[in-house]
């Protein structure tokens, strides 16, 4: 016996619409994941806390510890983008984490002993942009639902 769906009712197999904030979380996650992996091709696996601005990726100073941070941030984005609430949590992680890293970078950029992430000026700009992108993800307006059908407005 087959049943026909009622008019105006969506099938339950349909995927929920993804919000802009979710796609932004995915893109940022993928980019950071790739940057972290490619970073190891440049730095290798020696000198984890080394402060050496000759090791750069597109002008950004890196070391193996910095690469690991990029991989973790990237994996979080890839794992958390799928649900709206988890994407927003990822946004807060970016905003708070990279906001703090930006402030840290301003303090240690010229201090070789304290600069364990090998941060340079370009990194500081990227960290500020990442914190702002995190705020955008976390605070992006929610999609409005149609009261009758429970579906997202387009």
mmCIF file of C-alpha atoms in Angstrom:
data_model
loop_
_atom_site.group_PDB
_atom_site.id
_atom_site.type_symbol
_atom_site.label_atom_id
_atom_site.label_comp_id
_atom_site.label_asym_id
_atom_site.label_seq_id
_atom_site.Cartn_x
_atom_site.Cartn_y
_atom_site.Cartn_z
ATOM 1 C CA UNK A 1 0.000 0.000 0.000
ATOM 2 C CA UNK A 2 1.415 3.399 -0.940
ATOM 3 C CA UNK A 3 0.424 6.678 0.587
ATOM 4 C CA UNK A 4 0.477 10.008 -1.116
ATOM 5 C CA UNK A 5 1.840 12.980 0.786
ATOM 6 C CA UNK A 6 -0.619 15.639 1.780
ATOM 7 C CA UNK A 7 -0.344 18.941 -0.086
ATOM 8 C CA UNK A 8 1.934 21.428 1.661
ATOM 9 C CA UNK A 9 3.701 18.774 3.785
ATOM 10 C CA UNK A 10 7.356 18.086 3.134
ATOM 11 C CA UNK A 11 8.695 14.555 3.045
ATOM 12 C CA UNK A 12 10.728 13.649 6.131
ATOM 13 C CA UNK A 13 13.731 12.577 4.048
ATOM 14 C CA UNK A 14 14.408 16.134 2.885
ATOM 15 C CA UNK A 15 17.561 17.710 4.283
ATOM 16 C CA UNK A 16 17.214 20.871 6.332
ATOM 17 C CA UNK A 17 18.282 24.039 4.573
ATOM 18 C CA UNK A 18 21.753 25.171 5.583
ATOM 19 C CA UNK A 19 22.285 28.748 6.710
ATOM 20 C CA UNK A 20 24.998 31.069 5.466
ATOM 21 C CA UNK A 21 26.700 30.815 8.859
ATOM 22 C CA UNK A 22 26.974 27.041 8.431
ATOM 23 C CA UNK A 23 28.569 27.290 4.997
ATOM 24 C CA UNK A 24 30.965 29.927 6.314
ATOM 25 C CA UNK A 25 31.953 27.581 9.157
ATOM 26 C CA UNK A 26 32.608 24.790 6.655
ATOM 27 C CA UNK A 27 34.677 26.954 4.306
ATOM 28 C CA UNK A 28 36.777 28.372 7.142
ATOM 29 C CA UNK A 29 37.244 24.885 8.565
ATOM 30 C CA UNK A 30 38.385 23.428 5.246
ATOM 31 C CA UNK A 31 40.777 26.329 4.605
ATOM 32 C CA UNK A 32 42.370 26.055 8.060
ATOM 33 C CA UNK A 33 42.637 22.271 7.715
ATOM 34 C CA UNK A 34 44.418 22.569 4.361
ATOM 35 C CA UNK A 35 46.711 25.328 5.668
ATOM 36 C CA UNK A 36 47.654 23.175 8.665
ATOM 37 C CA UNK A 37 48.474 20.144 6.525
ATOM 38 C CA UNK A 38 50.416 22.152 3.923
ATOM 39 C CA UNK A 39 52.246 23.903 6.762
ATOM 40 C CA UNK A 40 53.915 20.635 7.759
ATOM 41 C CA UNK A 41 55.344 20.341 4.233
ATOM 42 C CA UNK A 42 57.144 23.632 4.917
ATOM 43 C CA UNK A 43 58.139 23.242 8.576
ATOM 44 C CA UNK A 44 58.542 19.504 8.871
ATOM 45 C CA UNK A 45 58.150 18.097 12.361
ATOM 46 C CA UNK A 46 61.180 19.686 14.076
ATOM 47 C CA UNK A 47 61.344 22.908 16.067
ATOM 48 C CA UNK A 48 57.809 22.813 17.501
ATOM 49 C CA UNK A 49 58.170 26.136 19.349
ATOM 50 C CA UNK A 50 60.730 27.677 17.012
ATOM 51 C CA UNK A 51 60.565 31.393 16.304
ATOM 52 C CA UNK A 52 61.844 31.558 12.729
ATOM 53 C CA UNK A 53 60.105 33.963 10.358
ATOM 54 C CA UNK A 54 61.889 32.373 7.397
ATOM 55 C CA UNK A 55 59.343 29.537 7.563
ATOM 56 C CA UNK A 56 56.283 31.128 5.998
ATOM 57 C CA UNK A 57 53.210 30.062 4.100
ATOM 58 C CA UNK A 58 51.883 32.842 1.864
ATOM 59 C CA UNK A 59 53.617 35.397 4.093
ATOM 60 C CA UNK A 60 52.310 33.938 7.355
ATOM 61 C CA UNK A 61 54.943 32.676 9.805
ATOM 62 C CA UNK A 62 54.379 29.092 10.947
ATOM 63 C CA UNK A 63 55.962 26.345 12.999
ATOM 64 C CA UNK A 64 54.741 22.794 13.736
ATOM 65 C CA UNK A 65 52.756 23.900 16.813
ATOM 66 C CA UNK A 66 51.041 26.611 14.738
ATOM 67 C CA UNK A 67 50.225 23.930 12.119
ATOM 68 C CA UNK A 68 48.585 21.730 14.757
ATOM 69 C CA UNK A 69 46.427 24.655 15.907
ATOM 70 C CA UNK A 70 45.329 25.213 12.290
ATOM 71 C CA UNK A 71 44.477 21.517 11.877
ATOM 72 C CA UNK A 72 42.436 21.446 15.102
ATOM 73 C CA UNK A 73 40.533 24.626 14.150
ATOM 74 C CA UNK A 74 39.962 23.198 10.674
ATOM 75 C CA UNK A 75 38.686 19.857 11.967
ATOM 76 C CA UNK A 76 36.324 21.621 14.351
ATOM 77 C CA UNK A 77 34.841 23.607 11.471
ATOM 78 C CA UNK A 78 34.422 20.513 9.301
ATOM 79 C CA UNK A 79 32.811 18.593 12.165
ATOM 80 C CA UNK A 80 30.593 21.399 13.492
ATOM 81 C CA UNK A 81 29.176 23.050 10.356
ATOM 82 C CA UNK A 82 26.329 20.571 9.814
ATOM 83 C CA UNK A 83 23.948 21.802 12.528
ATOM 84 C CA UNK A 84 23.075 25.439 13.012
ATOM 85 C CA UNK A 85 23.707 25.398 16.778
ATOM 86 C CA UNK A 86 27.079 23.683 16.485
ATOM 87 C CA UNK A 87 28.120 26.042 13.677
ATOM 88 C CA UNK A 88 27.320 28.956 15.988
ATOM 89 C CA UNK A 89 29.397 27.316 18.745
ATOM 90 C CA UNK A 90 32.254 27.023 16.255
ATOM 91 C CA UNK A 91 31.817 30.729 15.539
ATOM 92 C CA UNK A 92 32.227 31.522 19.240
ATOM 93 C CA UNK A 93 35.320 29.285 19.373
ATOM 94 C CA UNK A 94 36.807 31.274 16.480
ATOM 95 C CA UNK A 95 35.811 34.641 17.931
ATOM 96 C CA UNK A 96 37.150 33.991 21.412
ATOM 97 C CA UNK A 97 40.140 31.851 20.424
ATOM 98 C CA UNK A 98 41.389 34.037 17.607
ATOM 99 C CA UNK A 99 40.503 37.224 19.481
ATOM 100 C CA UNK A 100 42.748 36.048 22.309
ATOM 101 C CA UNK A 101 45.418 34.929 19.835
ATOM 102 C CA UNK A 102 45.318 38.363 18.201
ATOM 103 C CA UNK A 103 45.957 40.057 21.553
ATOM 104 C CA UNK A 104 48.674 37.503 22.375
ATOM 105 C CA UNK A 105 50.273 38.147 18.979
ATOM 106 C CA UNK A 106 50.367 41.890 19.569
ATOM 107 C CA UNK A 107 52.249 41.281 22.799
ATOM 108 C CA UNK A 108 54.750 38.633 21.599
ATOM 109 C CA UNK A 109 55.313 39.465 17.919
ATOM 110 C CA UNK A 110 58.861 40.716 18.604
ATOM 111 C CA UNK A 111 59.642 38.529 21.642
ATOM 112 C CA UNK A 112 61.339 35.324 20.486
ATOM 113 C CA UNK A 113 61.146 33.702 23.924
ATOM 114 C CA UNK A 114 57.383 34.148 24.347
ATOM 115 C CA UNK A 115 56.326 33.730 20.695
ATOM 116 C CA UNK A 116 55.859 29.944 20.696
ATOM 117 C CA UNK A 117 53.421 30.060 17.750
ATOM 118 C CA UNK A 118 55.880 32.009 15.549
ATOM 119 C CA UNK A 119 53.360 34.810 14.958
ATOM 120 C CA UNK A 120 54.205 37.711 12.642
ATOM 121 C CA UNK A 121 52.270 40.828 11.607
ATOM 122 C CA UNK A 122 50.428 39.025 8.798
ATOM 123 C CA UNK A 123 49.297 36.369 11.287
ATOM 124 C CA UNK A 124 47.942 39.083 13.576
ATOM 125 C CA UNK A 125 45.803 40.485 10.751
ATOM 126 C CA UNK A 126 44.536 37.005 9.848
ATOM 127 C CA UNK A 127 43.726 36.274 13.499
ATOM 128 C CA UNK A 128 41.701 39.497 13.761
ATOM 129 C CA UNK A 129 39.822 38.634 10.539
ATOM 130 C CA UNK A 130 39.194 35.093 11.815
ATOM 131 C CA UNK A 131 37.796 36.468 15.093
ATOM 132 C CA UNK A 132 35.444 38.758 13.145
ATOM 133 C CA UNK A 133 34.399 35.856 10.899
ATOM 134 C CA UNK A 134 33.701 33.850 14.049
ATOM 135 C CA UNK A 135 31.430 36.617 15.311
ATOM 136 C CA UNK A 136 29.628 36.619 11.955
ATOM 137 C CA UNK A 137 29.060 32.860 12.220
ATOM 138 C CA UNK A 138 27.944 33.042 15.850
ATOM 139 C CA UNK A 139 25.624 36.015 15.413
ATOM 140 C CA UNK A 140 24.236 35.402 11.906
ATOM 141 C CA UNK A 141 20.447 35.942 11.953
ATOM 142 C CA UNK A 142 18.419 32.753 12.312
ATOM 143 C CA UNK A 143 16.215 31.652 9.437
ATOM 144 C CA UNK A 144 12.542 32.401 10.012
ATOM 145 C CA UNK A 145 10.200 29.418 10.064
ATOM 146 C CA UNK A 146 6.737 29.335 8.505
ATOM 147 C CA UNK A 147 4.381 28.657 11.425
ATOM 148 C CA UNK A 148 2.035 26.391 9.446
ATOM 149 C CA UNK A 149 4.628 24.075 7.891
ATOM 150 C CA UNK A 150 7.712 24.444 10.096
ATOM 151 C CA UNK A 151 9.842 25.000 7.007
ATOM 152 C CA UNK A 152 12.466 27.700 6.644
ATOM 153 C CA UNK A 153 11.586 30.814 4.685
ATOM 154 C CA UNK A 154 13.571 31.349 1.510
#
